[in-house]
Amino acid sequence: MSPKEVLDFAKKHDAKQVDLRFSDIPGLQHHISYPISQLDEDAFEEGFGIDGSSIRGWAAINESDMLLIPDPATVFMDPFAEIPTLVMVGGVIDPITKQHYERDPRWIARKAEMYLKNAGVGDTAYFGAEAEFFVFDNVRFDQNQHSGYYFIDAEEGRWNSGREKDNLGYRPRYKEGYFPVPPTDHYQELRSEMVQTMINCGLVVECHHHEVATGGQCEIDQKFDTLVRSADNMMLYKYIVRNVAYQYGKTVTFMPKPLFQDNGSGMHTHQSIWKDGKPLFAGELYAGLSQLALWYIGGLLKHARALSALIAPTTNSYKRLVPGYEAPVNLAYSRRNRSAAVRIPMYSASPKAKRVEFRPPDPSCNPYLAFSAMLMAGLDGILNKVDPGEALDKDIYDLSPEEMKNVPSMPASLEEALQALEDDHAFLLKGDVFTEELIETYIEYKRKNEYDAVRLRPHPYEFSLYYDI
């Protein structure tokens, strides 16, 4: 839409408020609202002033004035607001220089798209992310100087099978929750309402289903889109999923591994590059791929350990990325084989459907940063013709220890991932997509506020292990 069309859209829907949204570096979406009278065509050029000093990873207090510029292409009506509210995503601008703010994750994603074109490889990168999540009925957690705990409950959780009252059974077994029909699948109607709300807000949904874990693990798949639009869509997806669940008296988490000894939540990310309306990943080589696609895979695998700090960015991510369990920690590629980090889906022979699926990411990531980093790794592979090696079509979990020595793996902790990013990030700096300062800020924030914060606190299970030692 043009700015004028946005104003017409607001009038048509009798909007009373305009809500502008943006993301911090870790990936939490923020917003600020104004009476609709504050929105005119000039606002799309002049923006709205905000204080950025309290946004995680952003400016210091002495340089905290920022401008939010609404993007008219992102407009929709908030389906959860009682007062009719028009919503747009905003770009962050420095009010002094009038330049884009280098710590705005969405600007980084826009620069990644520009770098793709400037590099001469293609003109469009498509991303399709499959974010899994859990639906719980109750969650309690706390941590202080003398205690620390969490408690999760879900009506659908298999652990409730022995409950004396209000127990009708029909719960997925651990690791056996894939595709059961209701009543074992408790959340068909809930997900259906989530999907209809997404459609009403302009998202294109392909399917939805129960996932492998007990306790309400679900997945809703969106159709692929361009990099920035897919990241915008993922932020809207999370907003809708959380709020529909909240209206049902449920709570949703995108935390990768909330349950012990059951499957965690991933965000398998499908990606491809096109030019002049033609797919560049289709060819006559392995699994119907082109040489360019194989080089792209080579870049993903080469930089996967550094990427992990951005695509699996929490301490909890490495409870999911554990060898021998469901997560693809082994850096190999294969057609169909879901135990490889890179999978080439074989559902369709159409060149337009040819893509690569990178499986290590999880939904705790900032999609603007994660999608951008994956594209930069793939482009580095293309520009430097990185050979991905031989495909691994065996079941990786059945390989002997001797064979496994030749298969590199993802980091085992957030600290290991951050160190890998510190050692290998030159590929992210190409075209000024990421900046050295942004990488340093990200690593420092993650080490101090997440890795060290968890490392310094006693873990409840340590009392079981060591209290009587």
XYZ file of C-alpha atoms in Angstrom, residues 82-461:
380
model
C -11.161 -3.813 21.473
C -10.463 -0.305 20.218
C -10.005 -0.582 16.413
C -6.235 -0.408 15.967
C -4.198 -0.143 12.788
C -0.787 -1.879 13.024
C 2.404 -1.326 11.024
C 6.020 -2.357 11.429
C 8.385 0.587 11.779
C 11.935 1.158 10.571
C 14.309 2.813 13.046
C 16.072 6.012 11.970
C 18.715 8.125 13.700
C 17.097 11.590 14.044
C 20.429 13.413 13.716
C 21.963 11.685 10.711
C 18.638 10.545 9.182
C 20.377 7.241 8.491
C 18.993 3.799 9.280
C 19.924 2.630 12.763
C 22.550 -0.112 12.467
C 21.179 -2.049 15.458
C 17.677 -2.295 13.993
C 17.344 -6.015 13.112
C 14.879 -5.296 10.321
C 17.340 -2.934 8.650
C 19.975 -5.691 8.753
C 17.513 -7.976 6.965
C 16.852 -5.316 4.334
C 20.593 -4.908 3.790
C 20.943 -8.682 3.335
C 18.395 -8.517 0.511
C 20.288 -5.631 -1.086
C 23.589 -7.510 -0.798
C 22.079 -10.472 -2.645
C 21.250 -8.209 -5.601
C 24.552 -6.317 -5.503
C 26.526 -9.578 -5.425
C 24.984 -10.489 -8.783
C 23.855 -13.932 -7.602
C 20.105 -13.407 -7.654
C 17.442 -10.823 -6.937
C 15.181 -12.615 -4.447
C 15.790 -14.883 -1.461
C 12.787 -16.875 -0.300
C 12.503 -18.164 3.262
C 9.888 -20.468 4.744
C 10.211 -21.192 8.459
C 8.325 -23.901 10.359
C 8.114 -22.712 13.963
C 7.007 -25.229 16.589
C 5.617 -24.263 20.005
C 4.069 -25.697 23.166
C 0.615 -24.921 24.589
C 0.560 -25.171 28.393
C -2.166 -24.575 30.981
C 0.040 -23.357 33.796
C 3.638 -22.331 34.282
C 5.481 -21.215 37.416
C 9.152 -20.310 37.702
C 11.411 -18.287 39.965
C 15.085 -17.858 40.761
C 16.590 -15.961 43.658
C 19.520 -16.178 46.053
C 18.236 -19.242 47.916
C 15.831 -21.033 45.582
C 15.237 -21.843 41.956
C 12.522 -23.869 40.230
C 10.104 -24.184 37.354
C 6.806 -26.055 37.162
C 4.869 -26.720 33.960
C 1.455 -28.280 33.605
C -0.607 -29.099 30.541
C -3.943 -30.851 30.383
C -2.576 -32.780 27.413
C 0.633 -33.783 29.216
C 1.140 -37.540 29.485
C 2.207 -37.045 33.111
C -1.442 -36.311 33.954
C -2.577 -39.832 32.987
C -2.709 -40.886 36.641
C -4.643 -37.872 37.897
C -7.640 -38.893 40.029
C -10.150 -36.172 39.148
C -11.326 -34.765 35.811
C -9.291 -37.281 33.862
C -10.599 -38.531 30.524
C -7.310 -39.926 29.222
C -6.514 -39.388 25.538
C -3.058 -37.871 25.838
C -0.133 -38.340 23.437
C 2.621 -40.587 24.750
C 6.098 -39.115 25.062
C 7.604 -38.740 21.580
C 4.421 -40.166 19.982
C 2.379 -37.014 19.424
C 2.785 -36.734 15.661
C -0.543 -36.315 13.824
C -3.049 -37.957 16.236
C -6.694 -37.063 15.630
C -8.859 -35.534 18.405
C -9.499 -36.139 21.229
C -5.829 -37.174 21.640
C -4.983 -33.981 19.778
C -6.501 -31.514 22.250
C -5.770 -28.397 20.218
C -7.328 -28.839 16.773
C -9.890 -26.081 17.385
C -7.333 -23.804 19.048
C -4.922 -24.104 16.135
C -7.762 -23.657 13.640
C -8.664 -20.345 15.262
C -5.012 -19.322 15.205
C -4.910 -20.139 11.488
C -8.092 -18.214 10.681
C -6.776 -15.213 12.589
C -3.517 -15.401 10.646
C -5.404 -15.526 7.352
C -7.497 -12.507 8.369
C -4.246 -10.614 9.048
C -2.843 -11.437 5.615
C -0.644 -14.459 6.334
C -0.762 -17.445 3.974
C -0.943 -20.720 5.908
C -0.209 -24.103 4.340
C -1.145 -26.525 7.129
C -1.221 -27.113 10.888
C -0.866 -30.201 13.077
C 0.129 -31.642 16.424
C 3.855 -32.212 16.830
C 5.862 -35.119 18.282
C 5.964 -34.176 21.969
C 3.251 -34.609 24.558
C 2.004 -31.600 26.516
C 0.617 -29.634 23.559
C 3.421 -29.312 21.022
C 2.072 -27.817 17.774
C 3.174 -26.536 14.402
C 1.548 -24.137 11.943
C 3.322 -23.768 8.590
C 3.308 -20.520 6.646
C 3.978 -20.198 2.954
C 7.453 -18.946 2.056
C 8.036 -15.274 1.255
C 10.905 -12.881 0.689
C 13.447 -12.600 3.511
C 12.170 -9.421 5.185
C 8.531 -10.330 4.672
C 9.100 -13.807 6.124
C 10.710 -12.276 9.201
C 7.799 -9.809 9.529
C 5.400 -12.732 9.142
C 7.167 -14.727 11.862
C 6.804 -11.857 14.317
C 3.091 -11.610 13.475
C 2.771 -15.423 13.690
C 4.133 -15.397 17.248
C 1.872 -12.498 18.226
C -1.237 -14.278 16.962
C -0.346 -17.684 18.442
C 0.301 -16.207 21.883
C -2.808 -14.045 21.944
C -5.281 -16.650 20.673
C -3.939 -19.085 23.284
C -4.223 -16.368 25.940
C -7.885 -15.846 25.041
C -8.414 -19.589 25.618
C -6.768 -19.377 29.037
C -3.639 -21.112 27.712
C -0.026 -20.029 27.528
C 2.352 -20.598 24.611
C 6.134 -20.841 24.657
C 8.602 -20.838 21.773
C 11.336 -21.934 24.191
C 13.234 -24.711 22.368
C 13.327 -27.311 25.164
C 10.788 -26.812 27.972
C 10.233 -30.548 28.642
C 12.859 -33.071 29.718
C 13.172 -36.279 27.670
C 10.716 -35.249 24.971
C 11.152 -33.472 21.669
C 12.098 -29.825 21.627
C 10.759 -27.135 19.299
C 12.699 -26.344 16.157
C 12.262 -23.853 13.340
C 13.314 -25.716 10.208
C 14.016 -23.034 7.619
C 13.505 -23.598 3.885
C 15.429 -21.265 1.605
C 16.071 -20.667 -2.087
C 17.369 -17.966 -4.438
C 15.657 -16.759 -7.597
C 16.604 -14.369 -10.415
C 14.339 -12.758 -12.987
C 11.473 -14.946 -11.795
C 13.410 -18.179 -12.231
C 14.559 -20.591 -9.459
C 18.343 -20.972 -9.240
C 18.465 -24.024 -6.990
C 17.026 -26.507 -9.515
C 19.446 -28.514 -11.641
C 20.733 -31.922 -12.687
C 23.080 -32.652 -9.791
C 22.429 -34.427 -6.461
C 18.737 -34.485 -5.482
C 17.871 -32.300 -8.472
C 19.995 -29.400 -7.248
C 22.090 -26.960 -9.232
C 25.786 -26.341 -8.608
C 24.828 -22.970 -7.141
C 22.548 -24.688 -4.608
C 25.327 -27.096 -3.593
C 27.691 -24.170 -3.036
C 24.977 -22.510 -0.948
C 24.809 -25.672 1.169
C 28.598 -25.576 1.412
C 28.374 -22.076 2.886
C 25.722 -23.099 5.403
C 27.788 -26.063 6.583
C 31.073 -24.132 6.618
C 29.650 -21.376 8.833
C 27.071 -23.421 10.762
C 28.958 -23.247 14.066
C 29.099 -19.446 13.874
C 25.495 -19.282 12.668
C 24.421 -21.234 15.743
C 24.862 -18.148 17.937
C 22.169 -16.412 15.856
C 19.865 -19.291 14.852
C 19.965 -21.183 18.191
C 20.705 -18.219 20.426
C 19.740 -19.308 23.942
C 21.253 -21.506 26.624
C 18.090 -23.608 26.331
C 18.744 -24.136 22.595
C 21.570 -26.506 23.490
C 19.228 -28.715 25.501
C 17.629 -29.441 22.102
C 20.840 -29.607 20.064
C 22.125 -32.791 21.688
C 23.785 -35.669 19.769
C 21.688 -38.824 19.548
C 18.349 -37.112 20.137
C 15.914 -35.542 17.704
C 17.940 -32.472 16.727
C 20.250 -32.437 13.685
C 23.595 -31.500 15.280
C 25.681 -33.242 12.603
C 26.810 -30.933 9.815
C 25.965 -32.920 6.723
C 23.427 -32.735 3.893
C 21.057 -35.301 2.464
C 17.842 -35.716 0.528
C 14.901 -36.769 2.684
C 17.093 -37.657 5.676
C 15.899 -35.587 8.640
C 18.940 -36.458 10.724
C 21.123 -34.212 8.539
C 21.537 -30.504 9.287
C 20.671 -29.698 5.669
C 17.847 -31.632 4.026
C 16.697 -31.385 0.411
C 12.917 -31.966 0.390
C 11.785 -34.322 -2.370
C 8.001 -33.812 -2.289
C 7.865 -32.276 -5.761
C 9.887 -32.501 -8.976
C 8.965 -28.941 -9.948
C 11.993 -26.627 -10.290
C 10.002 -23.968 -8.412
C 9.781 -26.260 -5.385
C 13.532 -26.949 -5.227
C 14.973 -25.613 -1.989
C 17.226 -26.483 0.910
C 16.013 -26.927 4.465
C 18.351 -25.933 7.308
C 17.214 -27.792 10.418
C 19.265 -26.545 13.423
C 17.417 -23.192 13.935
C 14.850 -22.878 16.705
C 12.056 -20.336 17.261
C 13.839 -18.498 20.098
C 15.894 -16.666 17.449
C 15.369 -13.195 16.055
C 14.125 -14.042 12.532
C 15.539 -10.842 11.004
C 19.043 -11.723 12.193
C 18.732 -15.483 11.673
C 17.435 -15.321 8.081
C 20.006 -12.661 7.188
C 22.879 -14.681 8.650
C 21.828 -17.866 6.834
C 21.606 -15.986 3.527
C 25.047 -14.459 4.089
C 26.542 -17.878 4.825
C 24.956 -19.361 1.706
C 26.119 -16.457 -0.466
C 29.630 -16.833 0.896
C 29.467 -20.463 -0.191
C 28.339 -19.456 -3.698
C 30.855 -16.646 -4.180
C 33.737 -18.806 -2.933
C 32.439 -22.043 -4.526
C 32.512 -23.951 -1.247
C 32.245 -27.691 -1.853
C 29.800 -29.266 0.651
C 31.457 -32.675 0.235
C 29.631 -35.925 -0.297
C 26.002 -36.253 0.734
C 25.275 -38.461 3.714
C 22.248 -40.610 2.943
C 22.734 -43.067 5.789
C 20.958 -42.697 9.112
C 23.515 -40.591 10.958
C 22.524 -42.101 14.288
C 23.526 -45.560 12.993
C 27.060 -44.531 12.011
C 29.987 -46.084 13.855
C 32.187 -43.907 16.112
C 34.909 -44.128 13.461
C 32.555 -42.837 10.753
C 31.236 -40.102 13.042
C 34.734 -38.661 13.464
C 34.504 -37.327 9.924
C 31.169 -35.558 10.513
C 31.524 -32.134 12.202
C 28.826 -31.056 14.622
C 27.064 -27.998 15.996
C 28.331 -26.373 19.225
C 27.336 -27.997 22.508
C 26.648 -24.759 24.414
C 25.804 -21.114 23.889
C 29.322 -20.142 24.974
C 30.827 -22.446 22.334
C 28.487 -20.905 19.751
C 29.417 -17.350 20.751
C 33.098 -18.221 20.523
C 32.514 -19.640 17.041
C 30.771 -16.405 16.008
C 33.632 -14.375 17.465
C 36.126 -16.415 15.438
C 34.124 -16.595 12.201
C 31.993 -13.596 11.254
C 33.799 -11.939 8.335
C 31.171 -13.393 5.988
C 28.479 -11.438 7.876
C 30.297 -8.125 7.366
C 30.213 -8.294 3.554
C 28.240 -5.430 2.068
C 28.011 -3.874 5.561
C 25.026 -6.143 6.256
C 26.160 -6.800 9.812
C 28.623 -4.438 11.475
C 31.560 -5.301 13.704
C 29.964 -3.219 16.449
C 26.661 -5.104 16.175
C 28.429 -8.474 16.398
C 30.449 -7.328 19.439
C 27.318 -5.952 21.121
C 25.415 -9.172 20.443
C 28.162 -11.418 21.818
C 28.668 -9.251 24.904
C 24.928 -9.144 25.630
C 24.484 -12.895 25.235
C 27.514 -13.764 27.379
C 26.693 -11.413 30.225
C 22.902 -11.561 30.344
C 22.265 -15.167 29.362
C 25.226 -17.546 29.415
C 26.921 -16.122 32.532
C 23.565 -15.508 34.227
C 22.714 -19.204 33.931
C 26.268 -20.432 34.597
C 26.506 -18.576 37.918
C 23.281 -19.947 39.391
C 22.978 -23.347 41.114
C 20.788 -25.744 39.146
C 18.028 -27.636 41.013
C 19.332 -30.971 39.729
